[in-house]
Coordinates of C-alpha atoms and ligand atoms in Angstrom, one line a residue:
M1 CA 20.9 14.3 7.7
N2 CA 18.4 17.1 8.1
E3 CA 15.9 16.4 10.9
S4 CA 13.8 19.5 10.5
P5 CA 10.5 19.4 8.6
A6 CA 10.8 20.2 4.9
I7 CA 9.6 23.6 3.9
F8 CA 7.5 24.1 0.8
D9 CA 9.4 25.7 -1.9
P10 CA 7.1 27.2 -4.6
H11 CA 10.1 27.6 -6.9
A12 CA 11.2 24.0 -6.8
C13 CA 10.7 22.1 -10.0
P14 CA 8.0 19.5 -9.6
S15 CA 8.8 15.8 -10.3
L16 CA 6.9 14.1 -13.2
V17 CA 7.4 10.7 -11.6
G18 CA 4.1 9.2 -10.5
K19 CA 1.9 11.5 -12.6
T20 CA -1.1 10.2 -14.6
R21 CA -1.3 10.6 -18.4
A22 CA -3.6 13.6 -18.0
Q23 CA -1.3 15.3 -15.5
L24 CA 1.7 14.7 -17.9
A25 CA -0.3 16.3 -20.8
Q26 CA -1.0 19.2 -18.6
A27 CA 2.7 19.5 -17.6
L28 CA 3.7 19.5 -21.3
G29 CA 1.0 22.1 -22.1
A30 CA 2.4 24.3 -19.4
I31 CA 5.8 24.5 -21.1
G32 CA 4.3 25.2 -24.5
V33 CA 4.0 21.8 -26.1
P34 CA 1.0 22.2 -28.5
E35 CA -2.1 20.1 -27.8
R36 CA -1.9 18.1 -31.0
E37 CA 1.6 16.8 -30.0
Q38 CA 0.8 16.1 -26.3
R39 CA -0.6 12.5 -26.7
M40 CA 2.5 11.4 -28.5
R41 CA 4.9 13.1 -26.1
V42 CA 3.0 11.7 -23.1
G43 CA 3.5 8.2 -24.7
Q44 CA 7.2 8.8 -24.9
L45 CA 7.5 10.1 -21.4
W46 CA 5.4 7.2 -20.1
H47 CA 7.8 4.7 -21.6
W48 CA 10.9 6.3 -20.1
I49 CA 9.4 7.1 -16.7
Y50 CA 7.5 3.9 -16.0
F51 CA 9.0 1.2 -18.3
Q52 CA 12.6 2.2 -18.2
G53 CA 12.6 3.9 -14.8
S54 CA 14.7 6.8 -16.2
T55 CA 16.1 9.2 -13.7
S56 CA 17.3 11.8 -16.2
F57 CA 15.7 13.5 -19.2
D58 CA 19.0 12.9 -21.1
A59 CA 18.1 9.2 -21.4
M60 CA 15.0 10.0 -23.4
L61 CA 16.6 9.5 -26.8
N62 CA 13.5 9.7 -28.9
V63 CA 12.6 13.1 -27.4
S64 CA 14.1 16.0 -29.2
K65 CA 17.1 17.7 -27.5
V66 CA 15.2 21.0 -27.3
L67 CA 12.3 19.5 -25.5
R68 CA 14.6 17.5 -23.2
A69 CA 16.3 20.7 -22.2
K70 CA 13.0 22.4 -21.6
L71 CA 11.7 19.5 -19.5
A72 CA 14.9 19.6 -17.4
E73 CA 14.5 23.3 -16.9
H74 CA 11.0 23.0 -15.5
Y75 CA 10.7 19.5 -14.1
T76 CA 12.6 16.7 -12.5
L77 CA 12.4 12.9 -12.4
D78 CA 13.1 12.9 -8.6
R79 CA 11.8 10.2 -6.4
P80 CA 10.9 10.9 -2.8
R81 CA 13.9 10.2 -0.5
V82 CA 14.3 6.9 1.4
V83 CA 15.4 8.2 4.9
A84 CA 15.7 4.8 6.5
A85 CA 15.9 1.3 5.2
Q86 CA 15.8 -2.0 7.1
L87 CA 16.2 -5.6 5.9
S88 CA 14.8 -8.4 7.9
Q89 CA 16.4 -11.8 8.2
D90 CA 13.5 -13.2 6.2
G91 CA 14.1 -10.8 3.4
T92 CA 11.3 -8.4 4.3
R93 CA 12.4 -4.8 3.6
K94 CA 11.0 -1.7 5.2
W95 CA 11.6 1.8 3.8
L96 CA 10.7 5.1 5.4
I97 CA 10.0 7.5 2.6
R98 CA 9.9 11.3 3.0
M99 CA 7.3 13.0 0.8
P100 CA 8.1 16.6 0.2
P101 CA 5.4 19.2 1.1
V102 CA 2.6 19.5 -1.4
D103 CA 1.6 23.0 -0.5
A104 CA 2.6 25.9 1.9
K105 CA 0.6 24.5 4.8
D106 CA 2.0 21.0 4.5
K107 CA 5.3 20.2 6.3
G108 CA 5.9 17.1 4.2
A109 CA 5.2 13.6 5.5
E110 CA 6.9 10.3 6.2
I111 CA 5.3 7.1 5.3
E112 CA 6.4 3.5 5.3
C113 CA 6.4 0.9 2.7
V114 CA 7.1 -2.8 3.3
Y115 CA 8.3 -5.3 0.8
I116 CA 7.6 -9.0 1.4
P117 CA 9.3 -11.5 -0.9
E118 CA 8.0 -15.1 -1.3
S119 CA 9.2 -17.8 -3.6
D120 CA 6.6 -17.1 -6.3
R121 CA 5.8 -13.4 -5.7
G122 CA 6.9 -10.2 -4.2
T123 CA 4.3 -8.1 -2.4
L124 CA 4.6 -4.4 -1.7
C125 CA 2.4 -3.0 1.1
I126 CA 1.7 0.6 0.4
S127 CA 0.0 3.5 2.2
S128 CA -2.9 5.6 0.9
Q129 CA -2.9 8.3 3.7
V130 CA -0.6 9.7 6.2
G131 CA -2.2 8.4 9.4
C132 CA -5.9 7.6 9.4
T133 CA -9.0 9.4 10.5
L134 CA -10.6 6.2 11.6
T135 CA -9.8 4.9 15.1
C136 CA -9.8 1.1 15.1
T137 CA -8.8 0.4 18.7
F138 CA -6.2 -2.3 17.9
C139 CA -4.4 -0.2 15.2
H140 CA -1.6 2.1 16.0
T141 CA -2.1 4.1 12.8
G142 CA -5.4 5.3 14.2
T143 CA -3.7 7.0 17.1
Q144 CA -1.6 9.2 14.9
K145 CA -2.4 12.9 14.9
L146 CA -1.2 14.0 11.5
V147 CA -3.5 12.9 8.8
R148 CA -3.6 13.8 5.1
N149 CA -4.5 12.0 1.9
L150 CA -1.6 11.0 -0.3
T151 CA -1.8 12.1 -3.9
A152 CA -2.0 9.6 -6.7
Q153 CA 1.5 10.6 -7.5
E154 CA 2.7 9.8 -4.0
I155 CA 1.0 6.5 -4.1
V156 CA 2.6 5.5 -7.4
Q157 CA 6.0 6.8 -6.2
Q158 CA 6.0 4.1 -3.5
L159 CA 6.2 1.4 -6.2
I160 CA 8.9 3.4 -8.1
V161 CA 11.0 3.7 -4.9
A162 CA 10.6 -0.1 -4.3
R163 CA 11.7 -0.9 -7.9
D164 CA 14.6 1.5 -7.5
M165 CA 15.7 -0.2 -4.3
L166 CA 15.3 -3.7 -5.7
G167 CA 17.0 -2.8 -9.0
D168 CA 13.9 -3.8 -10.8
F169 CA 14.1 -1.6 -13.9
P170 CA 15.9 -2.5 -17.1
D171 CA 19.7 -2.1 -16.8
R172 CA 19.7 -1.8 -13.0
T173 CA 21.6 -4.0 -10.7
R174 CA 19.9 -6.0 -8.0
P175 CA 20.9 -5.7 -4.4
D176 CA 23.5 -8.2 -3.1
D177 CA 21.1 -10.5 -1.3
D178 CA 19.4 -11.3 -4.5
G179 CA 18.6 -14.8 -3.3
L180 CA 15.8 -13.5 -1.2
I181 CA 14.1 -11.6 -4.0
P182 CA 11.9 -13.7 -6.3
S183 CA 13.1 -13.9 -9.8
G184 CA 12.7 -16.1 -12.9
E185 CA 10.6 -16.3 -16.0
G186 CA 7.7 -13.8 -15.7
V187 CA 8.2 -13.1 -12.0
R188 CA 8.9 -9.5 -11.1
P189 CA 10.4 -8.7 -7.7
V190 CA 7.3 -6.7 -7.0
S191 CA 4.4 -8.6 -8.5
N192 CA 1.6 -7.8 -6.0
I193 CA 0.5 -4.7 -4.3
V194 CA -1.7 -4.5 -1.1
F195 CA -3.2 -1.2 0.2
M196 CA -2.6 -2.3 3.7
G197 CA -0.1 0.3 5.0
M198 CA -1.3 3.5 6.6
G199 CA -4.7 4.9 5.9
E200 CA -8.2 4.0 4.7
P201 CA -7.9 3.8 0.9
L202 CA -11.7 4.2 0.3
Y203 CA -11.5 7.6 2.1
N204 CA -9.1 8.7 -0.6
F205 CA -11.0 7.1 -3.4
D206 CA -10.1 9.3 -6.4
E207 CA -6.4 9.4 -5.8
V208 CA -6.2 5.7 -5.1
N209 CA -8.2 5.0 -8.3
D210 CA -5.9 7.3 -10.4
A211 CA -2.9 5.6 -8.9
I212 CA -4.3 2.1 -9.7
G213 CA -4.7 3.4 -13.3
V214 CA -1.0 4.2 -13.5
L215 CA 0.1 1.1 -11.7
T216 CA -1.8 -1.2 -14.1
D217 CA -1.1 0.7 -17.4
G218 CA 0.3 -2.0 -19.8
E219 CA 2.8 0.4 -21.4
G220 CA 4.4 1.2 -18.1
L221 CA 4.4 -0.4 -14.7
S222 CA 2.1 -3.1 -16.0
L223 CA 0.8 -4.7 -12.7
S224 CA -2.1 -7.0 -13.1
K225 CA -5.4 -5.7 -11.5
R226 CA -5.9 -9.1 -10.0
R227 CA -2.6 -8.7 -8.1
I228 CA -3.6 -5.4 -6.5
T229 CA -5.7 -5.7 -3.3
V230 CA -7.4 -2.7 -1.7
S231 CA -8.1 -3.3 2.0
T232 CA -10.9 -1.4 3.7
S233 CA -12.3 -1.2 7.2
G234 CA -15.8 -1.1 5.6
V235 CA -16.6 2.1 3.8
V236 CA -19.7 0.5 2.3
P237 CA -20.8 3.2 -0.2
Q238 CA -17.4 3.1 -1.9
I239 CA -17.1 -0.7 -2.3
A240 CA -19.2 -1.1 -5.5
P241 CA -17.6 2.0 -7.1
L242 CA -14.1 0.5 -6.4
G243 CA -15.1 -2.7 -8.1
E244 CA -16.5 -0.8 -11.1
A245 CA -13.8 1.7 -11.5
S246 CA -10.7 -0.2 -10.8
G247 CA -11.4 -3.9 -11.0
T248 CA -8.9 -4.7 -8.3
M249 CA -9.2 -7.3 -5.5
L250 CA -11.0 -6.4 -2.3
A251 CA -10.0 -7.2 1.3
I252 CA -12.3 -6.4 4.2
S253 CA -11.0 -5.9 7.7
L254 CA -13.7 -7.8 9.5
H255 CA -12.3 -8.7 12.9
A256 CA -15.6 -9.4 14.6
T257 CA -18.7 -11.5 14.0
N258 CA -21.3 -9.3 15.7
D259 CA -22.1 -5.6 15.6
E260 CA -21.6 -5.0 19.3
L261 CA -17.9 -6.1 19.2
R262 CA -17.2 -4.7 15.8
N263 CA -18.5 -1.3 17.0
K264 CA -15.7 -1.3 19.5
L265 CA -12.9 -2.7 17.4
V266 CA -13.8 -0.8 14.2
P267 CA -15.9 2.2 15.2
L268 CA -16.9 2.8 11.5
N269 CA -19.2 -0.2 12.0
K270 CA -21.6 2.1 13.8
K271 CA -22.1 3.9 10.5
Y272 CA -22.0 0.8 8.3
P273 CA -23.0 -2.3 10.2
L274 CA -22.1 -5.9 9.3
K275 CA -25.3 -6.6 7.4
D276 CA -24.7 -3.6 5.0
L277 CA -21.0 -4.5 4.7
L278 CA -21.7 -8.2 3.8
D279 CA -24.4 -7.1 1.3
A280 CA -21.9 -4.9 -0.4
C281 CA -19.5 -7.8 -0.5
R282 CA -22.1 -10.1 -2.0
N283 CA -22.7 -7.5 -4.7
Y284 CA -19.0 -6.6 -5.3
P285 CA -18.6 -6.4 -9.1
G286 CA -16.5 -9.2 -10.3
A287 CA -16.5 -11.3 -7.1
A288 CA -16.3 -14.9 -8.1
N289 CA -14.7 -18.1 -7.0
S290 CA -11.7 -17.2 -9.1
R291 CA -11.7 -13.7 -7.6
R292 CA -12.5 -14.1 -3.9
I293 CA -12.8 -11.4 -1.4
T294 CA -10.3 -11.6 1.4
F295 CA -11.6 -11.2 5.0
E296 CA -9.0 -10.1 7.5
Y297 CA -9.5 -11.2 11.0
V298 CA -7.0 -10.0 13.7
M299 CA -6.6 -12.5 16.5
L300 CA -7.1 -10.7 19.8
K301 CA -6.7 -12.7 23.0
G302 CA -10.0 -13.2 24.8
V303 CA -11.8 -10.7 22.6
N304 CA -12.7 -12.3 19.3
D305 CA -10.9 -15.7 19.3
S306 CA -13.3 -18.3 20.6
P307 CA -14.3 -21.4 18.7
K308 CA -17.9 -20.1 18.7
E309 CA -16.7 -17.0 16.8
A310 CA -14.8 -19.1 14.3
R311 CA -18.0 -21.0 13.5
E312 CA -19.9 -17.8 13.4
L313 CA -17.4 -16.4 11.0
V314 CA -17.7 -19.3 8.6
R315 CA -21.5 -19.1 8.8
M316 CA -21.7 -15.4 8.1
L317 CA -19.5 -15.7 5.0
K318 CA -21.6 -18.4 3.4
G319 CA -22.5 -17.6 -0.2
I320 CA -19.7 -15.0 -0.6
P321 CA -16.6 -16.1 -2.6
A322 CA -14.2 -15.6 0.3
K323 CA -10.7 -16.1 1.6
I324 CA -10.0 -15.7 5.3
N325 CA -6.8 -14.3 6.6
L326 CA -6.2 -14.7 10.3
I327 CA -3.7 -12.1 11.4
P328 CA -1.8 -12.5 14.7
F329 CA -2.2 -9.2 16.5
N330 CA 0.9 -7.1 16.5
P331 CA 1.2 -5.3 19.8
W332 CA 2.3 -1.8 20.1
P333 CA 3.3 0.3 23.1
G334 CA 0.3 1.3 25.1
T335 CA -2.2 -1.1 23.5
Q336 CA -4.9 -2.7 25.6
Y337 CA -4.8 -5.9 23.5
E338 CA -2.7 -9.0 23.4
C339 CA -2.2 -11.5 20.6
S340 CA -4.2 -14.8 21.0
D341 CA -2.1 -17.8 22.1
W342 CA -0.8 -20.0 19.4
E343 CA -3.1 -22.9 20.4
T344 CA -6.1 -20.7 20.3
I345 CA -5.2 -19.5 16.8
E346 CA -4.7 -23.1 15.8
T347 CA -8.1 -24.2 17.1
F348 CA -9.7 -21.2 15.4
S349 CA -7.9 -21.9 12.2
D350 CA -8.8 -25.6 12.2
I351 CA -12.5 -24.7 12.3
V352 CA -12.1 -22.3 9.4
F353 CA -10.0 -24.8 7.6
N354 CA -12.5 -27.6 8.0
A355 CA -15.1 -25.3 6.5
G356 CA -13.1 -25.3 3.3
Y357 CA -10.8 -22.3 3.6
A358 CA -7.1 -23.1 3.0
S359 CA -4.1 -22.0 5.0
P360 CA -5.7 -19.0 6.7
V361 CA -3.1 -17.8 9.2
R362 CA -0.9 -15.0 7.8
T363 CA 2.6 -15.7 9.0
P364 CA 4.0 -12.6 10.6
R365 CA 6.8 -11.3 8.4
G366 CA 9.6 -9.0 9.2
R367 CA 8.9 -9.0 12.9
D368 CA 12.5 -8.3 13.7
I369 CA 12.2 -5.0 11.9
L370 CA 8.7 -4.2 13.1
A371 CA 7.4 -4.3 9.6
A372 CA 4.0 -5.7 10.5
C373 CA 0.5 -4.1 10.1
G374 CA -0.5 -1.4 12.5
Q375 CA 3.1 -0.8 13.3
L376 CA 4.1 1.1 10.2
K377 CA 6.0 4.2 11.1
S378 CA 5.1 4.3 14.7
E379 CA 7.9 2.2 16.1
T380 CA 10.4 3.3 13.6
E381 CA 11.1 6.6 15.3
K382 CA 13.3 4.7 17.8
L383 CA 15.1 2.7 15.2
R384 CA 15.6 5.5 12.8
A385 CA 18.8 6.8 14.2
R386 CA 20.4 3.4 13.9
A387 CA 19.0 2.7 10.4
R388 CA 20.2 6.1 9.2
L389 CA 23.7 5.3 10.3
A390 CA 23.5 2.1 8.4
L391 CA 22.3 4.0 5.3
D392 CA 25.1 6.5 5.6
D393 CA 27.6 3.7 5.8
E394 CA 26.3 2.3 2.6
A395 CA 26.5 5.6 0.8
Ligands
SAH1 N1 -7.4 1.0 6.6 C1 -7.4 -0.2 5.8 C2 -6.1 -0.6 5.3 C3 -4.9 -0.5 6.2 S1 -4.9 -1.5 7.7 C4 -8.1 -1.3 6.7 O1 -8.3 -1.1 7.8 O2 -8.4 -2.3 6.1 C5 -4.4 -3.1 7.0 C6 -4.7 -4.3 7.9 O3 -3.9 -4.3 9.1 C7 -6.2 -4.2 8.3 O4 -6.8 -5.5 8.2 C8 -6.0 -3.9 9.8 O5 -7.1 -4.2 10.5 C9 -4.8 -4.6 10.2 N2 -4.1 -4.2 11.4 C10 -4.1 -2.9 11.9 N3 -3.4 -2.9 13.1 C11 -3.0 -4.2 13.3 C12 -2.3 -4.8 14.3 N4 -1.8 -4.1 15.3 N5 -2.0 -6.1 14.3 C13 -2.5 -6.8 13.2 N6 -3.2 -6.3 12.2 C14 -3.5 -5.0 12.2
SF4_2 FE1 -7.3 3.2 9.8 FE2 -7.2 0.6 8.9 FE3 -5.9 1.3 11.1 FE4 -8.6 1.2 11.1 S1 -7.2 -0.5 10.8 S2 -7.3 2.8 12.0 S3 -9.1 1.9 9.1 S4 -5.5 2.1 9.1

C-alpha cells in the first residue's frame, strides 16, 4: 500500500457522497442541469446515495441514461479508503480512514472512527477535526500537531464508511461475525452517533451542523436527532446555537468541580469558567428530564477522584437535567496521569449513584485494539502495519 501522503489532484472527479442537498444542487448546476429540475434530481440522488448506499451511477434507474453518463463523467460515488481495520473481542471495531486532500495545501488526513455494538444499539464515535487546537492535558489528541477542520462531507462519510463495513445498506451482506452487531425489528447496526472522536465539534460548528442535517434527513440516513450526541469541552457561546440549530443531545467534558483544577485539565476553562458553562447548560434549548445533558468525568488518580469531589459534582449539577458518565482514564505513552484505582472509582460512583444518577461508569470498550477516547489514531501508527497485512489478507 502507498505510504506517501496523497497529492491533491485538481483534475480528479469529486465524490458526491456526503454532500448536502445544497451542494448536490450546485454540483448538478455545474454540469448543466437547469435550476427548475435540480430539486427533483437532488431528491433522486439523495435516495440512491443515502438510502440505498449506491456506489455506482448505473444503479440509479429512475435517472435518465444521459444524465447518469454525465454524472459519471464528472463525479464519483467514492468513499474515503479504510486503510486499517481492527475488530476487538467485544465486537468494537476501529477503522482508520484516509481522507483525500481537500486543496493543494492539504496533504490529506487520517482519522479514526470507532463502532461500539451493544445489545440494543450500535454507536459510532466520529471525529469533527483532524487533531484538536485545544490542549486538555489528559488527552492525546491535543498533542497532535496537524489540525484542520473536517468538512461536513467528511463527517458524513464516516457514517457511510461504517454502514459499508457493516453491510448496513439494502442488499448488502453483513460481516461474518454478525452475532456481535445489534439487529432486529427497528434496530440499525448504527443507531447512535457521538461526536467524541478527534476534535472540538463546536470549533467547527457550521460543518458539524450541516453534517447533522444530512445524517438526520428522513429520506436518507434517517438518524434520530436524539440519538446524536455532540460532546464539547465547553465552548460556551456555541452551546445555545447548537441546541437551536441542530436539536441534538449535548455532552459536556467536565472533569473537574472547581476552576483551579479545570483550568489545568481543560485550559479552555480559563476563557469559559465553570459558572458560565453551567449557566449555558441550564439554558440549553430542549434540555429536559427526557433529554438530559451528559456530563463526562474522566477518572484521574489522585487528581479529581476524591469522595469530596464526587459530592461536589452532584451539588453543582443540581437543577440541571443531567446524566453523569465516569470515564476510566485511558493512559497514553508520555502522559503524566494514571487511571484511578477501581475501588476509588466505585466509591466515587456510589456517591453519584446515591444521588440518583444511574450506572454512571462507562465500561471501557475495545481496549485490546486501543479504541478508547483520547487514543484515537495516536497509538494506531504502531499497529498499522499489522492491521494492513490483515486487510490485504482479506482482499
Ligand atoms: N473535544 C470534545 C470531543 C472529543 S473528546 C470534548 O472534549 O468533549 C471525547 C471525550 O473523551 C471527552 O470527554 C474527553 O475529555 C475524553 N477523553 C479524552 N482523552 C481521554 C483519555 N485519555 N481517557 C479518557 N477520556 C478521554
Ligand atoms: Fe480537544 Fe476534546 Fe481532546 Fe480537549 S479532550 S484536547 S477538546 S479532543
